[in-house]
CSV table of C-alpha atoms in Angstrom, one decimal:
chain,number,residue,atom,x,y,z
X,260,MET,CA,0.0,0.0,0.0
X,261,ASN,CA,1.3,3.4,-1.0
X,262,PHE,CA,1.2,5.5,2.2
X,263,LEU,CA,1.9,8.8,0.5
X,264,ALA,CA,-0.8,8.3,-2.1
X,265,SER,CA,-3.3,7.4,0.6
X,266,PHE,CA,-2.3,10.4,2.7
X,267,PHE,CA,-2.7,12.8,-0.2
X,268,ASN,CA,-6.1,11.3,-1.2
X,269,THR,CA,-7.3,11.7,2.4
X,270,LEU,CA,-6.0,15.3,2.5
X,271,PHE,CA,-7.7,16.1,-0.8
X,272,ILE,CA,-11.0,14.7,0.2
X,273,ALA,CA,-10.9,16.4,3.6
X,274,CYS,CA,-10.0,19.8,2.2
X,275,VAL,CA,-12.6,19.7,-0.6
X,276,THR,CA,-15.3,18.4,1.7
X,277,THR,CA,-14.5,21.1,4.3
X,278,VAL,CA,-14.7,23.9,1.7
X,279,LEU,CA,-17.9,22.6,0.3
X,280,VAL,CA,-19.6,22.1,3.7
X,281,LEU,CA,-18.6,25.6,4.8
X,282,PHE,CA,-20.0,27.1,1.5
X,283,PHE,CA,-23.3,25.2,1.2
X,284,CYS,CA,-24.2,25.0,4.9
X,285,SER,CA,-23.5,28.7,5.5
X,286,ILE,CA,-25.7,29.6,2.5
X,287,ALA,CA,-28.5,27.3,3.7
X,288,GLY,CA,-28.2,28.3,7.3
X,289,PHE,CA,-28.2,32.0,6.4
X,290,THR,CA,-31.3,31.5,4.3
X,291,PHE,CA,-33.2,29.7,7.1
X,292,ALA,CA,-32.1,32.4,9.6
X,293,LYS,CA,-32.7,35.6,7.7
X,294,CYS,CA,-34.9,35.1,4.6
X,295,ASP,CA,-38.6,34.6,4.7
X,296,PHE,CA,-40.2,32.2,2.3
X,297,PRO,CA,-43.3,30.0,2.3
X,298,GLY,CA,-42.9,26.8,4.2
X,299,LYS,CA,-39.6,27.8,5.9
X,300,ASN,CA,-40.6,26.4,9.3
X,301,THR,CA,-41.9,23.1,7.8
X,302,LEU,CA,-38.8,22.6,5.7
X,303,PHE,CA,-36.5,23.4,8.6
X,304,ALA,CA,-38.5,20.8,10.8
X,305,ILE,CA,-38.0,18.2,8.0
X,306,LEU,CA,-34.3,19.1,7.9
X,307,LEU,CA,-34.0,18.6,11.7
X,308,GLY,CA,-35.9,15.4,11.4
X,309,THR,CA,-33.2,14.0,9.1
X,310,ILE,CA,-30.7,14.3,11.9
X,311,MET,CA,-32.6,11.4,13.7
X,312,ILE,CA,-32.1,9.0,10.8
X,313,PRO,CA,-29.0,6.9,11.3
X,314,ALA,CA,-26.4,7.1,8.5
X,315,ALA,CA,-26.3,3.3,8.3
X,316,GLY,CA,-29.9,3.3,7.2
X,317,SER,CA,-29.0,5.0,3.9
X,318,VAL,CA,-25.8,3.2,3.0
X,319,VAL,CA,-27.3,0.7,0.6
X,320,ALA,CA,-29.5,3.3,-1.2
X,321,LEU,CA,-26.5,5.6,-1.5
X,322,PHE,CA,-24.4,2.9,-3.0
X,323,VAL,CA,-27.0,2.0,-5.5
X,324,ILE,CA,-27.3,5.7,-6.5
X,325,MET,CA,-23.5,6.1,-6.8
X,326,ALA,CA,-23.3,2.8,-8.9
X,327,ASP,CA,-26.1,4.1,-11.2
X,328,LEU,CA,-24.1,7.3,-11.7
X,329,HIS,CA,-20.9,5.3,-12.4
X,330,TRP,CA,-19.1,7.1,-9.7
X,331,ILE,CA,-17.7,3.9,-8.0
X,332,GLY,CA,-13.9,4.1,-7.8
X,333,THR,CA,-13.8,7.9,-7.8
X,334,PHE,CA,-13.7,10.6,-5.1
X,335,LEU,CA,-17.2,11.7,-5.8
X,336,PRO,CA,-19.1,9.1,-3.7
X,337,VAL,CA,-17.2,10.3,-0.6
X,338,ILE,CA,-17.4,14.1,-1.3
X,339,ILE,CA,-20.9,14.6,-2.7
X,340,PRO,CA,-23.0,13.1,0.1
X,341,ALA,CA,-20.9,15.0,2.7
X,342,MET,CA,-21.3,18.4,1.0
X,343,VAL,CA,-24.4,19.5,3.0
X,344,THR,CA,-25.2,18.1,6.4
X,345,ALA,CA,-28.3,18.8,8.5
X,346,PHE,CA,-26.2,19.5,11.5
X,347,GLY,CA,-24.1,21.9,9.6
X,348,VAL,CA,-27.1,23.8,8.3
X,349,PHE,CA,-28.6,23.9,11.8
X,350,TRP,CA,-25.3,25.1,13.3
X,351,MET,CA,-24.9,27.9,10.6
X,352,ARG,CA,-28.5,28.9,11.1
X,353,GLN,CA,-27.9,29.4,14.9
X,354,ILE,CA,-24.7,31.4,14.2
X,355,SER,CA,-26.5,33.6,11.6
X,356,LEU,CA,-29.3,34.3,14.0
X,357,GLY,CA,-26.9,35.8,16.5
X,358,ALA,CA,-24.1,37.1,14.4
X,359,ILE,CA,-26.0,39.0,11.7
X,360,SER,CA,-28.4,41.5,13.1
X,361,THR,CA,-31.6,42.6,11.5
X,362,GLU,CA,-30.4,46.2,11.5
X,363,LEU,CA,-27.4,45.1,9.4
X,364,MET,CA,-29.8,43.3,6.9
X,365,ASP,CA,-32.0,46.4,6.8
X,366,ALA,CA,-29.0,48.7,6.1
X,367,ALA,CA,-27.7,46.4,3.4
X,368,ARG,CA,-31.2,46.3,1.8
X,369,LEU,CA,-31.3,50.2,1.9
X,370,ASP,CA,-27.9,50.3,0.2
X,371,GLY,CA,-29.2,48.2,-2.6
X,372,ALA,CA,-27.5,44.9,-1.6
X,373,LYS,CA,-29.0,41.6,-2.2
X,374,PRO,CA,-29.4,39.3,0.9
X,375,PHE,CA,-26.4,37.2,-0.2
X,376,ALA,CA,-24.2,40.3,0.0
X,377,ALA,CA,-25.0,40.6,3.7
X,378,LEU,CA,-23.7,37.1,4.2
X,379,LEU,CA,-20.4,38.0,2.7
């Protein structure tokens, strides 16, 4: 077994997954915290409900999907399912509720900024 290749594969997967989780979970968390849309509370409750489903319960279905997409033997089956996690979205929502004030959102809106600009 080539230790160096395994190490760099692990490093690559960890770095890419971390960047994608931070990007997608922060956008979703910010949306749940600061944007109003129909069904927001219902959708968030469903999201929180998915935390209660054990990961082992979806392994077979996930493998079948990845096999149908012909992703077996690549990095994609490891990276794609880990891009957005329900806990990450919940955590970023909680951070956005406290860190980004409503006054800041109102000031950004008055300056002509879109909601995504207030996130940045």
